[in-house]
Short mmCIF file of N, CA and C in Angstrom, two decimals:
data_model
loop_
_atom_site.label_atom_id
_atom_site.label_comp_id
_atom_site.label_asym_id
_atom_site.label_seq_id
_atom_site.Cartn_x
_atom_site.Cartn_y
_atom_site.Cartn_z
N ALA A 68 22.24 22.49 0.20
CA ALA A 68 21.08 22.76 1.02
C ALA A 68 19.84 22.06 0.49
N GLY A 69 19.90 21.57 -0.77
CA GLY A 69 18.73 20.89 -1.33
C GLY A 69 18.87 19.39 -1.26
N TRP A 70 17.88 18.74 -1.79
CA TRP A 70 17.86 17.28 -1.79
C TRP A 70 18.66 16.70 -2.95
N GLY A 71 19.03 17.51 -3.91
CA GLY A 71 19.77 16.99 -5.05
C GLY A 71 18.89 16.17 -5.97
N ARG A 72 19.46 15.74 -7.09
CA ARG A 72 18.67 15.00 -8.08
C ARG A 72 18.29 13.61 -7.60
N THR A 73 19.07 12.99 -6.74
CA THR A 73 18.78 11.62 -6.33
C THR A 73 17.72 11.57 -5.24
N LEU A 74 17.92 12.27 -4.16
CA LEU A 74 17.00 12.16 -3.03
C LEU A 74 15.70 12.93 -3.21
N TYR A 75 15.67 13.87 -4.14
CA TYR A 75 14.46 14.67 -4.33
C TYR A 75 13.26 13.81 -4.68
N ARG A 76 13.49 12.69 -5.36
CA ARG A 76 12.37 11.85 -5.78
C ARG A 76 11.56 11.33 -4.60
N TYR A 77 12.15 11.28 -3.43
CA TYR A 77 11.43 10.83 -2.24
C TYR A 77 10.62 11.95 -1.58
N ARG A 78 10.66 13.13 -2.17
CA ARG A 78 9.94 14.27 -1.62
C ARG A 78 8.73 14.63 -2.48
N SER A 79 8.25 13.70 -3.31
CA SER A 79 7.05 13.98 -4.11
C SER A 79 5.86 14.13 -3.17
N GLU A 80 4.84 14.76 -3.66
CA GLU A 80 3.63 14.97 -2.86
C GLU A 80 3.07 13.65 -2.35
N ALA A 81 3.04 12.65 -3.22
CA ALA A 81 2.50 11.34 -2.84
C ALA A 81 3.38 10.66 -1.79
N ALA A 82 4.69 10.76 -1.93
CA ALA A 82 5.59 10.16 -0.95
C ALA A 82 5.43 10.82 0.41
N LEU A 83 5.35 12.14 0.44
CA LEU A 83 5.18 12.86 1.70
C LEU A 83 3.84 12.52 2.35
N ASP A 84 2.80 12.34 1.54
CA ASP A 84 1.50 11.95 2.07
C ASP A 84 1.59 10.57 2.71
N ALA A 85 2.24 9.63 2.03
CA ALA A 85 2.38 8.27 2.57
C ALA A 85 3.18 8.30 3.88
N ILE A 86 4.26 9.05 3.92
CA ILE A 86 5.07 9.15 5.13
C ILE A 86 4.23 9.68 6.28
N GLY A 87 3.44 10.71 6.01
CA GLY A 87 2.58 11.28 7.05
C GLY A 87 1.56 10.28 7.57
N ARG A 88 1.00 9.49 6.67
CA ARG A 88 0.02 8.47 7.08
C ARG A 88 0.68 7.36 7.91
N TYR A 89 1.87 6.92 7.48
CA TYR A 89 2.60 5.91 8.25
C TYR A 89 2.97 6.46 9.63
N ALA A 90 3.41 7.71 9.69
CA ALA A 90 3.78 8.32 10.97
C ALA A 90 2.58 8.41 11.90
N GLN A 91 1.42 8.72 11.35
CA GLN A 91 0.20 8.79 12.16
C GLN A 91 -0.14 7.41 12.73
N LEU A 92 -0.03 6.39 11.91
CA LEU A 92 -0.27 5.02 12.38
C LEU A 92 0.69 4.66 13.51
N ALA A 93 1.95 5.00 13.34
CA ALA A 93 2.96 4.71 14.36
C ALA A 93 2.61 5.41 15.66
N GLN A 94 2.27 6.69 15.58
CA GLN A 94 1.93 7.46 16.77
C GLN A 94 0.70 6.86 17.47
N GLU A 95 -0.32 6.52 16.70
CA GLU A 95 -1.53 5.93 17.27
C GLU A 95 -1.24 4.58 17.92
N SER A 96 -0.18 3.92 17.47
CA SER A 96 0.19 2.60 18.00
C SER A 96 1.24 2.69 19.10
N GLY A 97 1.63 3.92 19.45
CA GLY A 97 2.56 4.12 20.55
C GLY A 97 4.01 3.77 20.24
N MET A 98 4.42 3.98 18.99
CA MET A 98 5.81 3.70 18.63
C MET A 98 6.29 4.74 17.62
N SER A 99 7.59 4.76 17.43
CA SER A 99 8.15 5.69 16.44
C SER A 99 7.91 5.12 15.04
N LEU A 100 8.04 5.97 14.05
CA LEU A 100 7.92 5.53 12.66
C LEU A 100 9.02 4.51 12.35
N THR A 101 10.20 4.70 12.90
CA THR A 101 11.29 3.75 12.71
C THR A 101 10.93 2.38 13.25
N GLU A 102 10.41 2.34 14.47
CA GLU A 102 10.03 1.05 15.06
C GLU A 102 8.93 0.37 14.25
N LEU A 103 7.93 1.14 13.85
CA LEU A 103 6.85 0.58 13.03
C LEU A 103 7.42 -0.02 11.75
N SER A 104 8.32 0.70 11.11
CA SER A 104 8.92 0.24 9.85
C SER A 104 9.70 -1.05 10.05
N LEU A 105 10.50 -1.10 11.09
CA LEU A 105 11.30 -2.30 11.33
C LEU A 105 10.44 -3.49 11.74
N ARG A 106 9.43 -3.24 12.55
CA ARG A 106 8.55 -4.35 12.96
C ARG A 106 7.75 -4.86 11.77
N PHE A 107 7.32 -3.97 10.88
CA PHE A 107 6.64 -4.37 9.66
C PHE A 107 7.57 -5.23 8.81
N THR A 108 8.81 -4.78 8.67
CA THR A 108 9.79 -5.52 7.88
C THR A 108 10.01 -6.93 8.43
N ARG A 109 10.07 -7.04 9.76
CA ARG A 109 10.29 -8.35 10.41
C ARG A 109 9.19 -9.34 10.04
N GLN A 110 7.98 -8.85 9.79
CA GLN A 110 6.85 -9.72 9.53
C GLN A 110 6.67 -10.08 8.05
N ARG A 111 7.43 -9.48 7.18
CA ARG A 111 7.31 -9.77 5.75
C ARG A 111 8.13 -11.01 5.43
N LEU A 112 7.47 -12.05 4.96
CA LEU A 112 8.15 -13.32 4.70
C LEU A 112 9.20 -13.21 3.60
N ALA A 113 9.00 -12.31 2.66
CA ALA A 113 9.94 -12.18 1.55
C ALA A 113 11.23 -11.47 1.94
N LEU A 114 11.26 -10.82 3.08
CA LEU A 114 12.45 -10.08 3.52
C LEU A 114 13.21 -10.90 4.55
N THR A 115 14.48 -11.08 4.29
CA THR A 115 15.29 -11.87 5.22
C THR A 115 16.21 -11.03 6.09
N SER A 116 16.39 -9.76 5.74
CA SER A 116 17.24 -8.90 6.55
C SER A 116 16.88 -7.44 6.30
N ALA A 117 17.28 -6.61 7.23
CA ALA A 117 17.09 -5.16 7.09
C ALA A 117 18.40 -4.50 7.51
N LEU A 118 18.85 -3.55 6.73
CA LEU A 118 20.06 -2.81 7.06
C LEU A 118 19.68 -1.62 7.92
N LEU A 119 20.38 -1.45 9.02
CA LEU A 119 20.11 -0.35 9.93
C LEU A 119 21.31 0.58 9.97
N GLY A 120 21.04 1.85 10.04
CA GLY A 120 22.09 2.84 10.18
C GLY A 120 21.56 4.01 10.99
N VAL A 121 22.44 4.69 11.65
CA VAL A 121 22.01 5.82 12.47
C VAL A 121 22.95 6.99 12.26
N SER A 122 22.40 8.18 12.45
CA SER A 122 23.24 9.38 12.42
C SER A 122 23.01 10.23 13.66
N SER A 123 22.24 9.68 14.62
CA SER A 123 22.03 10.39 15.88
C SER A 123 21.71 9.38 16.98
N LEU A 124 21.86 9.82 18.21
CA LEU A 124 21.53 8.97 19.35
C LEU A 124 20.03 8.64 19.36
N ASP A 125 19.20 9.60 18.95
CA ASP A 125 17.76 9.37 18.89
C ASP A 125 17.43 8.24 17.91
N GLN A 126 18.08 8.23 16.75
CA GLN A 126 17.84 7.16 15.79
C GLN A 126 18.29 5.81 16.35
N LEU A 127 19.39 5.79 17.08
CA LEU A 127 19.85 4.56 17.70
C LEU A 127 18.81 4.05 18.70
N GLU A 128 18.27 4.95 19.51
CA GLU A 128 17.24 4.55 20.49
C GLU A 128 16.00 4.00 19.80
N GLN A 129 15.61 4.60 18.69
CA GLN A 129 14.45 4.10 17.95
C GLN A 129 14.73 2.72 17.37
N ASN A 130 15.92 2.50 16.88
CA ASN A 130 16.28 1.17 16.37
C ASN A 130 16.29 0.14 17.50
N LEU A 131 16.83 0.52 18.66
CA LEU A 131 16.89 -0.41 19.78
C LEU A 131 15.49 -0.75 20.30
N ALA A 132 14.56 0.18 20.21
CA ALA A 132 13.18 -0.09 20.63
C ALA A 132 12.60 -1.26 19.85
N TYR A 133 12.98 -1.37 18.61
CA TYR A 133 12.54 -2.48 17.77
C TYR A 133 13.02 -3.82 18.36
N PHE A 134 14.26 -3.87 18.78
CA PHE A 134 14.82 -5.11 19.32
C PHE A 134 14.27 -5.42 20.71
N ARG A 135 13.84 -4.41 21.43
CA ARG A 135 13.30 -4.62 22.79
C ARG A 135 11.87 -5.14 22.78
N ASN A 136 11.19 -5.01 21.66
CA ASN A 136 9.78 -5.39 21.59
C ASN A 136 9.62 -6.55 20.60
N PRO A 137 9.57 -7.79 21.11
CA PRO A 137 9.48 -8.95 20.21
C PRO A 137 8.08 -9.21 19.67
N GLU A 138 7.10 -8.44 20.13
CA GLU A 138 5.72 -8.68 19.69
C GLU A 138 5.54 -8.35 18.22
N MET A 139 4.68 -9.11 17.59
CA MET A 139 4.33 -8.87 16.20
C MET A 139 3.27 -7.78 16.14
N LEU A 140 3.22 -7.08 15.01
CA LEU A 140 2.14 -6.11 14.80
C LEU A 140 0.85 -6.90 14.59
N ASP A 141 -0.25 -6.37 15.11
CA ASP A 141 -1.50 -7.11 14.94
C ASP A 141 -2.00 -7.00 13.50
N ASP A 142 -2.91 -7.90 13.16
CA ASP A 142 -3.40 -7.99 11.78
C ASP A 142 -4.05 -6.69 11.31
N GLU A 143 -4.76 -6.01 12.20
CA GLU A 143 -5.42 -4.76 11.83
C GLU A 143 -4.40 -3.69 11.45
N LEU A 144 -3.33 -3.58 12.23
CA LEU A 144 -2.29 -2.60 11.91
C LEU A 144 -1.57 -2.97 10.62
N MET A 145 -1.30 -4.24 10.41
CA MET A 145 -0.68 -4.67 9.15
C MET A 145 -1.58 -4.30 7.97
N TRP A 146 -2.89 -4.47 8.15
CA TRP A 146 -3.84 -4.12 7.09
C TRP A 146 -3.82 -2.62 6.82
N GLU A 147 -3.78 -1.81 7.87
CA GLU A 147 -3.73 -0.35 7.69
C GLU A 147 -2.46 0.07 6.94
N ILE A 148 -1.34 -0.56 7.25
CA ILE A 148 -0.10 -0.27 6.53
C ILE A 148 -0.26 -0.62 5.05
N ASP A 149 -0.84 -1.78 4.78
CA ASP A 149 -1.07 -2.19 3.39
C ASP A 149 -2.01 -1.24 2.67
N ARG A 150 -3.02 -0.74 3.37
CA ARG A 150 -3.96 0.20 2.75
C ARG A 150 -3.26 1.47 2.31
N ILE A 151 -2.36 1.98 3.13
CA ILE A 151 -1.59 3.18 2.74
C ILE A 151 -0.76 2.86 1.50
N HIS A 152 -0.13 1.72 1.52
CA HIS A 152 0.69 1.32 0.36
C HIS A 152 -0.15 1.18 -0.90
N MET A 153 -1.34 0.59 -0.78
CA MET A 153 -2.18 0.37 -1.95
C MET A 153 -2.70 1.67 -2.56
N ARG A 154 -2.77 2.74 -1.75
CA ARG A 154 -3.20 4.03 -2.30
C ARG A 154 -2.24 4.52 -3.37
N ASN A 155 -0.99 4.21 -3.17
CA ASN A 155 0.01 4.64 -4.12
C ASN A 155 1.23 3.74 -4.00
N ARG A 156 1.34 2.80 -4.89
CA ARG A 156 2.40 1.81 -4.79
C ARG A 156 3.77 2.33 -5.18
N LEU A 157 3.83 3.38 -5.97
CA LEU A 157 5.10 3.97 -6.37
C LEU A 157 5.07 5.48 -6.15
N PRO A 158 5.09 5.91 -4.89
CA PRO A 158 4.96 7.35 -4.65
C PRO A 158 6.08 8.19 -5.24
N ILE A 159 7.25 7.60 -5.50
CA ILE A 159 8.33 8.42 -6.06
C ILE A 159 8.04 8.82 -7.50
N PHE A 160 7.14 8.10 -8.18
CA PHE A 160 6.80 8.43 -9.56
C PHE A 160 5.44 9.09 -9.67
N SER A 161 4.82 9.41 -8.57
CA SER A 161 3.44 9.90 -8.59
C SER A 161 3.35 11.39 -8.34
N SER A 162 2.24 11.93 -8.78
CA SER A 162 1.98 13.34 -8.57
C SER A 162 0.48 13.57 -8.57
N THR A 163 0.04 14.50 -7.80
CA THR A 163 -1.36 14.91 -7.85
C THR A 163 -1.54 15.97 -8.93
N ARG A 164 -0.42 16.43 -9.50
CA ARG A 164 -0.46 17.45 -10.55
C ARG A 164 -0.31 16.80 -11.92
N VAL A 165 -1.30 16.04 -12.31
CA VAL A 165 -1.26 15.36 -13.60
C VAL A 165 -2.21 16.09 -14.54
N GLU A 166 -1.67 16.49 -15.66
CA GLU A 166 -2.48 17.19 -16.65
C GLU A 166 -1.97 16.80 -18.04
N ARG A 167 -2.57 17.30 -19.07
CA ARG A 167 -2.20 16.94 -20.44
C ARG A 167 -0.75 17.28 -20.76
N SER A 168 -0.18 18.25 -20.08
CA SER A 168 1.17 18.69 -20.43
C SER A 168 2.28 17.86 -19.79
N TRP A 169 1.96 16.78 -19.10
CA TRP A 169 3.04 16.05 -18.42
C TRP A 169 3.91 15.27 -19.38
N PHE A 170 3.45 14.89 -20.54
CA PHE A 170 4.26 14.28 -21.60
C PHE A 170 5.15 13.13 -21.13
N GLY A 171 4.59 12.21 -20.32
CA GLY A 171 5.33 11.02 -19.93
C GLY A 171 6.45 11.25 -18.95
N ARG A 172 6.36 12.33 -18.19
CA ARG A 172 7.39 12.62 -17.20
C ARG A 172 6.76 12.66 -15.81
N GLY A 173 7.55 12.27 -14.80
CA GLY A 173 7.07 12.23 -13.42
C GLY A 173 7.22 13.57 -12.72
N GLU A 174 7.04 13.53 -11.44
CA GLU A 174 7.06 14.72 -10.56
C GLU A 174 8.36 15.53 -10.72
N ILE A 175 9.48 14.85 -10.85
CA ILE A 175 10.77 15.56 -10.92
C ILE A 175 11.37 15.54 -12.31
N GLY A 176 10.59 15.13 -13.31
CA GLY A 176 11.06 15.13 -14.68
C GLY A 176 11.62 13.81 -15.17
N GLU A 177 11.58 12.78 -14.32
CA GLU A 177 12.10 11.47 -14.74
C GLU A 177 11.14 10.83 -15.74
N PRO A 178 11.67 10.11 -16.72
CA PRO A 178 10.78 9.47 -17.71
C PRO A 178 9.96 8.36 -17.05
N ILE A 179 8.71 8.29 -17.45
CA ILE A 179 7.82 7.23 -16.98
C ILE A 179 7.68 6.22 -18.12
N PRO A 180 8.05 4.96 -17.86
CA PRO A 180 7.99 3.95 -18.93
C PRO A 180 6.56 3.71 -19.41
#
């Protein structure tokens, strides 16, 4: 019923905040978070492919929406996506609960180099 030791790292406070901000951008732009993510990926010169997988018909429809819309994201939206990323470049290792007692450990107890 839980996220387990592997997937839990994506549920840090910072990661959830970033997801919420990306979802808000997607909604304001009239697309799903999946479509926004895939369209962003298409525009990154360093990425040559994206792996897609689905576990529901809704996810399939969101993936197909990406292929139906050949338009690029505008520069302003790309900048907003980058701004969210720049707030926290490694949300899986971040926490808003940082105090003297953290002793070099992250949100879920993983060592921080």
